[in-house]
Short mmCIF file of C-alpha atoms in Angstrom, two decimals:
data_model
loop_
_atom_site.label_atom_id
_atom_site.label_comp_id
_atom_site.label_asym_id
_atom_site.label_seq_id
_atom_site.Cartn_x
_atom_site.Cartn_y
_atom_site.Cartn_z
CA UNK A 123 -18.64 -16.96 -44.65
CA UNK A 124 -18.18 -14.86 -41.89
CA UNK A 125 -19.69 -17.33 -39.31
CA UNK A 126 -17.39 -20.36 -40.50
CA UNK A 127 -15.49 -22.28 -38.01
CA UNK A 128 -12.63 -23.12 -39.85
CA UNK A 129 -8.92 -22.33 -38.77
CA UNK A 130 -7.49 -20.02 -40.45
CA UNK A 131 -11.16 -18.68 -42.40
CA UNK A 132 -12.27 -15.84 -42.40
CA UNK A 133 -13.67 -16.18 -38.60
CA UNK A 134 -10.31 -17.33 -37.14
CA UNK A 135 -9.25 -13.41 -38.89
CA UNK A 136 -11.88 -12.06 -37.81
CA UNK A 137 -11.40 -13.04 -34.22
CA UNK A 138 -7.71 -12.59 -34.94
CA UNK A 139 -8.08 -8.52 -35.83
CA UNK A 140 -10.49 -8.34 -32.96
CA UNK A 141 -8.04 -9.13 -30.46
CA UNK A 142 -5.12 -7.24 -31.82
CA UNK A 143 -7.21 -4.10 -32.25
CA UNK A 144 -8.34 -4.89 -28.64
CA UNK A 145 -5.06 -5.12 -27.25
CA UNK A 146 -4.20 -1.88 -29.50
CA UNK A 147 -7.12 -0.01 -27.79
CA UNK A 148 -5.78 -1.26 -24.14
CA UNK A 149 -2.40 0.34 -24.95
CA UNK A 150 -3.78 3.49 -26.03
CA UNK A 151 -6.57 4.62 -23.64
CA UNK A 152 -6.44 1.76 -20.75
CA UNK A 153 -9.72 -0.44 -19.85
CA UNK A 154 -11.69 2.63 -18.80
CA UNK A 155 -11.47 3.92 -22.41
CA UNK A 156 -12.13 0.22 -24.37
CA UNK A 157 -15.77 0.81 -26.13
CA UNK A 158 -16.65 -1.79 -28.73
CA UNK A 159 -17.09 1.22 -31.01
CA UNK A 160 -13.41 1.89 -31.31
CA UNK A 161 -12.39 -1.72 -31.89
CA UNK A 162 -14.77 -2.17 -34.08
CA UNK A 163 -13.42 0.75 -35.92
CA UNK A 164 -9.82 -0.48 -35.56
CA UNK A 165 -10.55 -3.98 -36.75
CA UNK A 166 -12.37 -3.45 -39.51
CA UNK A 167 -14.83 -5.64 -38.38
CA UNK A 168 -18.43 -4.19 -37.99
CA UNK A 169 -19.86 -3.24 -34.49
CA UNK A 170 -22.68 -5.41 -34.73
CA UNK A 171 -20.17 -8.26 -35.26
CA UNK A 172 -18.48 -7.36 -32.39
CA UNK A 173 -21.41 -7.42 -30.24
CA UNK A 174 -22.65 -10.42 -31.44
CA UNK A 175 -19.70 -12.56 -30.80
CA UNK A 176 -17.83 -10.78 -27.93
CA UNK A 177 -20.82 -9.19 -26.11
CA UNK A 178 -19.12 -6.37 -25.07
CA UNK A 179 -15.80 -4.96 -23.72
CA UNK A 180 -15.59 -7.46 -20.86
CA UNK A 181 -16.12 -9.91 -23.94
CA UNK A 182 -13.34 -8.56 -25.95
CA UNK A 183 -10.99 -8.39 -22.60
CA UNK A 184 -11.39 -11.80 -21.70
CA UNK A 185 -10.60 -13.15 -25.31
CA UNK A 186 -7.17 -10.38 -25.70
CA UNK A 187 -6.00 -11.77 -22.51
CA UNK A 188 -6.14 -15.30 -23.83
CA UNK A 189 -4.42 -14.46 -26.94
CA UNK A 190 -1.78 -12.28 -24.38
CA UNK A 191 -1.79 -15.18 -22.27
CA UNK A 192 -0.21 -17.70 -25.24
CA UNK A 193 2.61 -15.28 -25.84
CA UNK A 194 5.83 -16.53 -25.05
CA UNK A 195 6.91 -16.29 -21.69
CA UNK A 196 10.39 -16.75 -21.52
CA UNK A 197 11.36 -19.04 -18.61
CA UNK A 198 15.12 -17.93 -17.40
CA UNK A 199 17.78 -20.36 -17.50
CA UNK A 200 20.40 -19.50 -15.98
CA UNK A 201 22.10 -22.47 -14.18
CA UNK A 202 21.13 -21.12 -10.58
CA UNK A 203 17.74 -20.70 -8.92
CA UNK A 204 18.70 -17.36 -7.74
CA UNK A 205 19.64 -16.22 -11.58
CA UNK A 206 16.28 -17.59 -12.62
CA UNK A 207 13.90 -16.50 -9.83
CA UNK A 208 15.86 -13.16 -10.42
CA UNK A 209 14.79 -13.26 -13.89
CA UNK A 210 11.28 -13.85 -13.80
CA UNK A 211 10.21 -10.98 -11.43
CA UNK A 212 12.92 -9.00 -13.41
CA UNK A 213 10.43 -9.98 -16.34
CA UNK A 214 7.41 -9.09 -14.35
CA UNK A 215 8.97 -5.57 -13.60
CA UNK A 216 10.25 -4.79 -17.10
CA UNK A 217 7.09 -5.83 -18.51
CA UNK A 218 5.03 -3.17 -16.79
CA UNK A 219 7.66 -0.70 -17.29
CA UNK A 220 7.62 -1.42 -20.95
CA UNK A 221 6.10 1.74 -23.18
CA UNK A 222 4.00 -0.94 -25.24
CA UNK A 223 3.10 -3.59 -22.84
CA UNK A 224 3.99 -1.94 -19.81
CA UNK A 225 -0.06 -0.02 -20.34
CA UNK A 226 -1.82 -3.46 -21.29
CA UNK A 227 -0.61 -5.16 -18.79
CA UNK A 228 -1.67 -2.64 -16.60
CA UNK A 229 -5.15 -2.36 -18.13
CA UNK A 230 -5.93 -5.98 -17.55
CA UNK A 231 -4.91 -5.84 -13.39
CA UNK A 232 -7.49 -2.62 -13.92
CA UNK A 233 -10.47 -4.21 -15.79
CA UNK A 234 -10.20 -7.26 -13.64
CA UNK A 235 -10.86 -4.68 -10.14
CA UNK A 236 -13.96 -3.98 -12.41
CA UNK A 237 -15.24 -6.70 -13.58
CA UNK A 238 -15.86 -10.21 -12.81
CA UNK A 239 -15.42 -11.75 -16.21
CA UNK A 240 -12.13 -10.24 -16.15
CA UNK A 241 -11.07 -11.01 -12.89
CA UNK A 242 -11.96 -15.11 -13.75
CA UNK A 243 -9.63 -14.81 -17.35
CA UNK A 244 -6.76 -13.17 -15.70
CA UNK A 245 -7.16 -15.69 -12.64
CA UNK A 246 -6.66 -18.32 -15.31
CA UNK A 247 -3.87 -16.12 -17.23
CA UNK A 248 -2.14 -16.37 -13.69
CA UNK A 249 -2.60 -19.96 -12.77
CA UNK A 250 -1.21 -20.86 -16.07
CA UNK A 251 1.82 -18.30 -15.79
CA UNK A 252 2.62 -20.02 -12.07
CA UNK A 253 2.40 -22.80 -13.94
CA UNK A 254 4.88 -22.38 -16.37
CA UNK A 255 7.33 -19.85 -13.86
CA UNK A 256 7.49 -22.76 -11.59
CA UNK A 257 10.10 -24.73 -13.30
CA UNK A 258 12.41 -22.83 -12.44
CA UNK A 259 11.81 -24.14 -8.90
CA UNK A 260 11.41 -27.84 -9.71
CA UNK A 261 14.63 -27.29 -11.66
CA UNK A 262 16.40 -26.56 -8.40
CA UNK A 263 15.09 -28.91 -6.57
CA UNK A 264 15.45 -31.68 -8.78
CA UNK A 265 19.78 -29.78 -8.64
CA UNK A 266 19.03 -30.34 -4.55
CA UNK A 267 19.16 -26.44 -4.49
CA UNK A 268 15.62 -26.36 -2.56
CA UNK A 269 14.05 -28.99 -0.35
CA UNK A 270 11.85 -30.75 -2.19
CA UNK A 271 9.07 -30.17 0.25
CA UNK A 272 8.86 -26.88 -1.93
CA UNK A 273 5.53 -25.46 -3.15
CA UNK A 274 6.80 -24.22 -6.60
CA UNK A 275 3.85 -21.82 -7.54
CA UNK A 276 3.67 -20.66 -4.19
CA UNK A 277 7.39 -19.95 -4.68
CA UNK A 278 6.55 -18.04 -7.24
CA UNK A 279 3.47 -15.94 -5.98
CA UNK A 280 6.00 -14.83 -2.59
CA UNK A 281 8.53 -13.65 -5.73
CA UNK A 282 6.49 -11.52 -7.50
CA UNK A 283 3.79 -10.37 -5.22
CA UNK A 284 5.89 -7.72 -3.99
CA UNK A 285 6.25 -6.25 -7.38
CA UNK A 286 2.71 -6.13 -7.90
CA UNK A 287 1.89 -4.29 -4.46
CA UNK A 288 4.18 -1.82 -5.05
CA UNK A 289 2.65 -1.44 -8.51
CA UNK A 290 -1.46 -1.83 -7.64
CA UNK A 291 -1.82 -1.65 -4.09
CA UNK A 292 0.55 0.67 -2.74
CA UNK A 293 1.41 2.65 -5.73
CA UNK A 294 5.18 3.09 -5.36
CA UNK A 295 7.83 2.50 -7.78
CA UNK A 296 9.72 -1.05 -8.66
CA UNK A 297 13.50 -0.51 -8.80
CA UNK A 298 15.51 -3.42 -10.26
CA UNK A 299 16.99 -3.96 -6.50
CA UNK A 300 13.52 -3.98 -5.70
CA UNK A 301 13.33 -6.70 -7.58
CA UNK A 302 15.68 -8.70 -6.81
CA UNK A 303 15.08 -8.56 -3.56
CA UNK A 304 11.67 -9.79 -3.79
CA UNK A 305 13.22 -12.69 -5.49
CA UNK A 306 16.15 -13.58 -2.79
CA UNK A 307 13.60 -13.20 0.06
CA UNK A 308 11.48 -15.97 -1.83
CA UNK A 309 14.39 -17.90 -2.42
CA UNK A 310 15.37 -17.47 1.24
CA UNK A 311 11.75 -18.71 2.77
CA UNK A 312 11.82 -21.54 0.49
CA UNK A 313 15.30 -22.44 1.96
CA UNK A 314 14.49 -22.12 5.11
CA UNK A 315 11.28 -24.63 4.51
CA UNK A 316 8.91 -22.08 5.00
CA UNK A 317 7.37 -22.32 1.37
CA UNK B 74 -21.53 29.49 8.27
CA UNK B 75 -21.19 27.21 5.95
CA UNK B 76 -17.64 27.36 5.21
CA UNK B 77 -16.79 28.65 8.61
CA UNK B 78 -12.91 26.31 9.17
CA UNK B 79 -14.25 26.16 13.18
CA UNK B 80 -13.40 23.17 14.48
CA UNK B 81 -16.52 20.97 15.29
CA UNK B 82 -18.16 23.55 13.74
CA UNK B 83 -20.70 22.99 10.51
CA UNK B 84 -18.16 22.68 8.12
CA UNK B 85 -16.40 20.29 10.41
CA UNK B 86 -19.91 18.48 10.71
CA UNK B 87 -20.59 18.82 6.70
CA UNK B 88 -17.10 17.00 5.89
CA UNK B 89 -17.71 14.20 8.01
CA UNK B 90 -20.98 13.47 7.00
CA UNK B 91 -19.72 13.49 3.75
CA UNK B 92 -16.88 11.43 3.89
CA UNK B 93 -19.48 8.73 6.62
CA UNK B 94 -21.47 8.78 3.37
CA UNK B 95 -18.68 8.25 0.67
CA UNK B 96 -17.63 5.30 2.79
CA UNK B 97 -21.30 3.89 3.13
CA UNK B 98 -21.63 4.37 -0.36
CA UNK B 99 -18.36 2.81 -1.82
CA UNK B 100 -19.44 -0.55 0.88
CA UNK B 101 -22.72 -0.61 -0.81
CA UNK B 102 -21.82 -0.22 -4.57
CA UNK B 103 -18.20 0.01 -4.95
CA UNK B 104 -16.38 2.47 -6.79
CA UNK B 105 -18.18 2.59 -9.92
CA UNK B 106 -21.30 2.54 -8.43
CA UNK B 107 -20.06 6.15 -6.48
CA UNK B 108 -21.79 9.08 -7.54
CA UNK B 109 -21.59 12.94 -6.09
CA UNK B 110 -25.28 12.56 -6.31
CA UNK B 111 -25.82 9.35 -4.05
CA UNK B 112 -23.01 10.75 -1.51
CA UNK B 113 -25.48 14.53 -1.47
CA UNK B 114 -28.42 12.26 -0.85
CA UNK B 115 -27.19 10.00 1.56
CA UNK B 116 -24.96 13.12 3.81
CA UNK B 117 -27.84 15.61 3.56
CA UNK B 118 -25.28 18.26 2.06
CA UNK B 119 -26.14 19.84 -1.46
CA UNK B 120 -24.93 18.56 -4.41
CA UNK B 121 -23.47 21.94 -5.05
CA UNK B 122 -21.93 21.83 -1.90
CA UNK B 123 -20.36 18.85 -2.65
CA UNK B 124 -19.16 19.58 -6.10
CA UNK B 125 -17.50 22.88 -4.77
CA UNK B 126 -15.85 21.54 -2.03
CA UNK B 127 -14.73 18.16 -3.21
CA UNK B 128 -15.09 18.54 -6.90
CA UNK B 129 -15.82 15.04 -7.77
CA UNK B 130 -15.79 11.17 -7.05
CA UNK B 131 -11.95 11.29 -6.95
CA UNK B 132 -11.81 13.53 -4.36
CA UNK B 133 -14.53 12.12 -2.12
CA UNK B 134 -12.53 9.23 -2.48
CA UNK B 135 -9.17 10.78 -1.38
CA UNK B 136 -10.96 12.56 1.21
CA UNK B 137 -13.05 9.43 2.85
CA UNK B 138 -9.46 7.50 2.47
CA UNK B 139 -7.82 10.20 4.66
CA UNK B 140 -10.60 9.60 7.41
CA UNK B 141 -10.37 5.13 6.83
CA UNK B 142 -6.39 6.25 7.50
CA UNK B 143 -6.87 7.62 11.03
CA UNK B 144 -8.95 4.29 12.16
CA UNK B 145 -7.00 2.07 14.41
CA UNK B 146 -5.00 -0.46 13.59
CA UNK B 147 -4.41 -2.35 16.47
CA UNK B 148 -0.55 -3.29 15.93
CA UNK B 149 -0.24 -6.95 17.57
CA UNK B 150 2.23 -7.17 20.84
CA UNK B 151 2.02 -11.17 21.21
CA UNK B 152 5.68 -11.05 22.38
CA UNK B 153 7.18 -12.87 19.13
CA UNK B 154 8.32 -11.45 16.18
CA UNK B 155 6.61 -14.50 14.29
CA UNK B 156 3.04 -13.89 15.88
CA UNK B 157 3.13 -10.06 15.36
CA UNK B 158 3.58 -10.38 11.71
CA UNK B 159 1.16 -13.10 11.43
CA UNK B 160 -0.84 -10.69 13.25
CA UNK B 161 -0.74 -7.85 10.81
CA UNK B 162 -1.39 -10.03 7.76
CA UNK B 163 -4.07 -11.79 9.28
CA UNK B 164 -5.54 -7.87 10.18
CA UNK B 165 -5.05 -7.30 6.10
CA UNK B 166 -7.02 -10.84 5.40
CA UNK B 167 -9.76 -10.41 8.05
CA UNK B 168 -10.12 -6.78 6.92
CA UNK B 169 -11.06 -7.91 3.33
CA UNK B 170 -12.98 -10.93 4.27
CA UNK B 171 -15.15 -8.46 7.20
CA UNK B 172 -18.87 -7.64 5.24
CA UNK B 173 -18.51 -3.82 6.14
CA UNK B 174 -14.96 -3.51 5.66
CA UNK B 175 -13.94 -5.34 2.69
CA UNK B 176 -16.19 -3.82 0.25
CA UNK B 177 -14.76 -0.28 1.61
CA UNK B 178 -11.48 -1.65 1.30
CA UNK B 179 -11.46 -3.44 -2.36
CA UNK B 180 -13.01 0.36 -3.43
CA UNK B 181 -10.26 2.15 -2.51
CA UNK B 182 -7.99 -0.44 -4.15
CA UNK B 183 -10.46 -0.06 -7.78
CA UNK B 184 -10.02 3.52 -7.46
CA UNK B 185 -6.55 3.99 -7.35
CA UNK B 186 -5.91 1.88 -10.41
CA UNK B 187 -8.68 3.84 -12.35
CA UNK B 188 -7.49 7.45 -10.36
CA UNK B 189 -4.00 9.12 -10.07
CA UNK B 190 -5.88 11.59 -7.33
CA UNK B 191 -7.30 8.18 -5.54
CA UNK B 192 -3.54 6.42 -6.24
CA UNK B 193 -1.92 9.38 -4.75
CA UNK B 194 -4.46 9.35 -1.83
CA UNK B 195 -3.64 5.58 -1.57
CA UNK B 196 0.05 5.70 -1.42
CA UNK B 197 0.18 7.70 1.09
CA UNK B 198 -2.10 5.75 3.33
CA UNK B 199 0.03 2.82 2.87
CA UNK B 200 3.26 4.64 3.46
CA UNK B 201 1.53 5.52 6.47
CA UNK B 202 0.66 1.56 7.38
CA UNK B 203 3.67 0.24 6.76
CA UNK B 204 5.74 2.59 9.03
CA UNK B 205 2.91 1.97 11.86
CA UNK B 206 3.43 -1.53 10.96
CA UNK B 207 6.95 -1.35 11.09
CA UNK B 208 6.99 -1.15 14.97
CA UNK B 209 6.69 -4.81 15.54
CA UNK B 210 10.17 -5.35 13.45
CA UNK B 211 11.89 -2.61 15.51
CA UNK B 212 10.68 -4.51 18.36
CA UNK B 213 12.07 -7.58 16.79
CA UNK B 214 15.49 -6.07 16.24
CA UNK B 215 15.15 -4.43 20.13
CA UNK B 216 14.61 -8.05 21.22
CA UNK B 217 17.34 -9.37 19.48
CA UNK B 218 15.13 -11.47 16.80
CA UNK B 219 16.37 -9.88 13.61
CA UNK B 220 19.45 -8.41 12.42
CA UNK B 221 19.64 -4.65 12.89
CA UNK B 222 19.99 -4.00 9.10
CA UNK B 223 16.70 -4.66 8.43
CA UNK B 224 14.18 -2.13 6.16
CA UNK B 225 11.04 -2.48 8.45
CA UNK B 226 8.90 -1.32 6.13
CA UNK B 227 10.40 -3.65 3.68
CA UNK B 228 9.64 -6.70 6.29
CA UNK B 229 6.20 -5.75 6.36
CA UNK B 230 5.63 -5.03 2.33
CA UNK B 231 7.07 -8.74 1.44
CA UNK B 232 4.53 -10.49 4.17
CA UNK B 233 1.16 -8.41 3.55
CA UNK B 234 2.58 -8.64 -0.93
CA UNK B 235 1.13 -12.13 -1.34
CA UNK B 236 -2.42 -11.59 0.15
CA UNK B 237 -2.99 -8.49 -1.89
CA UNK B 238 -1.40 -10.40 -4.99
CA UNK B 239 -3.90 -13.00 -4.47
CA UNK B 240 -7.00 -10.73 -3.98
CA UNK B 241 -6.30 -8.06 -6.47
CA UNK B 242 -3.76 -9.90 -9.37
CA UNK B 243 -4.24 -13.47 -9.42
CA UNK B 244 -8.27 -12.92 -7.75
CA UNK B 245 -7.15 -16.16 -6.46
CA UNK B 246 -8.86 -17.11 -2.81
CA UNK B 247 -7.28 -15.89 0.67
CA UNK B 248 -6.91 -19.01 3.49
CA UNK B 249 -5.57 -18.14 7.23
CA UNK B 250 -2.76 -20.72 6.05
CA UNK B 251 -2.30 -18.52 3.18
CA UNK B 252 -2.00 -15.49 5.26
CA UNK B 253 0.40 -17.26 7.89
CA UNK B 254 2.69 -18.71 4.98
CA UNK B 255 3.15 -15.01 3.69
CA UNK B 256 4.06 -13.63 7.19
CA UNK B 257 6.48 -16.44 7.95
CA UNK B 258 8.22 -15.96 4.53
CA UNK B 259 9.04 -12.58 5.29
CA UNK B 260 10.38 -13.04 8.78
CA UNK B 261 12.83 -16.30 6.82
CA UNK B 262 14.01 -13.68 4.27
CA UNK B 263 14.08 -11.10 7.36
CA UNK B 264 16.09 -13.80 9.08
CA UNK B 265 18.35 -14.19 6.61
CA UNK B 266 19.17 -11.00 6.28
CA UNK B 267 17.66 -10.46 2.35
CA UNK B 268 15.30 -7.74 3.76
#
């Protein structure tokens, strides 16, 4: 029955269809253009359904970003901390530039300027993504590439923040060497103690 | 007249009231909350008047922007390089934490990720902040603080980054500590010549 709790039942599908049709909807017309209507529509699911058990769009945000936020995330490796700082705000960058995630992405930052449910799941999306981007700091410390004094999220914030103004705030474009050089001035406060 | 261009004239007296009232409007209810017909009411300027002249929320927004973009902004002169950057990212964190201010501020920040007119507007406010910013690097470089191949505005993007990625991406909270860290980060990279 639709309201069963088991994994895998028809709920678990339900709520499965619901957030792919959500993240669909992001992609296509952004957070401004997200009505329950057209997910409902896209899922299959019926729009009562929806409202019942996601409440609305902020609903239906909250629960794509948690299914966006258990994606994988693929932590660099590459033997140095400047190859793997490098390569997560090189991640950050070519995610947003990317034709299918790049506009999801973007309609997350968007709904959560808008709306406070949103802004509290993507603050959790991001504490868990500092989370898991920060080993590539405790990596290089524990290689005595970084004084262990380190803050490793905080590391991490200084990296990609300047990606993110350019993107949100300022509204200017990200070049690679952009990039990069967010990372290496990170790399160099957190040298230098400052981080 | 009414559309007479004299300076000081009505029409002059007509735009400002109209942009005084965009800005008391977006404080009180934000960008979605702005309406052509609040910003009529609240200016005393018909709602035709409005429409013709600014054609809708985006440009009110653009417009009111323009007149937030001739404020001051008292550059810091503290005779360091390290307290006049703390400075200017402590003038971005007070600015969003100030009652009247911040709301103004976090609306123009909505808009331009729901508005290309209002991201347009945006960008070129900030272009304009960052090279009135800039000054206390080229003093920096004048005093012999930091190398001469520095990108000032780059210096200045990298230490304000992390307070705007915390407000607007992560909606994580804003400390003076916080604000410091970011400003000292960027002088380290500055410093080391990444920037």
């Amino acid at each position: 029955m639709e309201t069963s709790k088991r994994p895998g039942g028809r709920s678990a599908r339900v709520r499965d269809a619901v957030r792919q049709a959500t993240l669909a909807e992001l992609a296509e017309r952004g957070y401004q253009g997200l009505t329950v209507e057209n997910v409902a529509e896209r899922s299959g699911v019926h729009k009562t359904t929806v409202y019942r058990r996601w409440g609305g769009v902020e609903g239906l945000v909250s629960d794509a970003l948690e299914l966006a936020g258990d994606e994988p995330w693929p932590i660099p490796d590459t033997g140095s901390v400047e190859g793997d700082l490098r390569g997560v705000v090189q991640l950050v960058r070519s995610g947003f530039a990317d034709p299918e995630l790049g506009p999801v992405s973007t309609a997350f930052v968007a709904a959560a300027v808008q709306d406070a449910a949103a802004a509290r799941a993507l603050h959790g999306f991001f504490a868990a993504r500092h989370e898991q981007s920060a080993v590539v700091v405790r990596r290089a410390v524990a290689r005595g590439e970084l004084p262990d004094v380190v803050d490793p999220s905080e590391v991490i914030r200084v990296a990609v923040a300047p990606v993110y103004y350019r993107l949100f705030v300022a509204h200017e474009p990200v070049t690679e060497r952009d990039a990069d050089r967010a990372a290496d001035a990170a790399l160099a406060a957190a040298r230098a103690g400052v981080l």
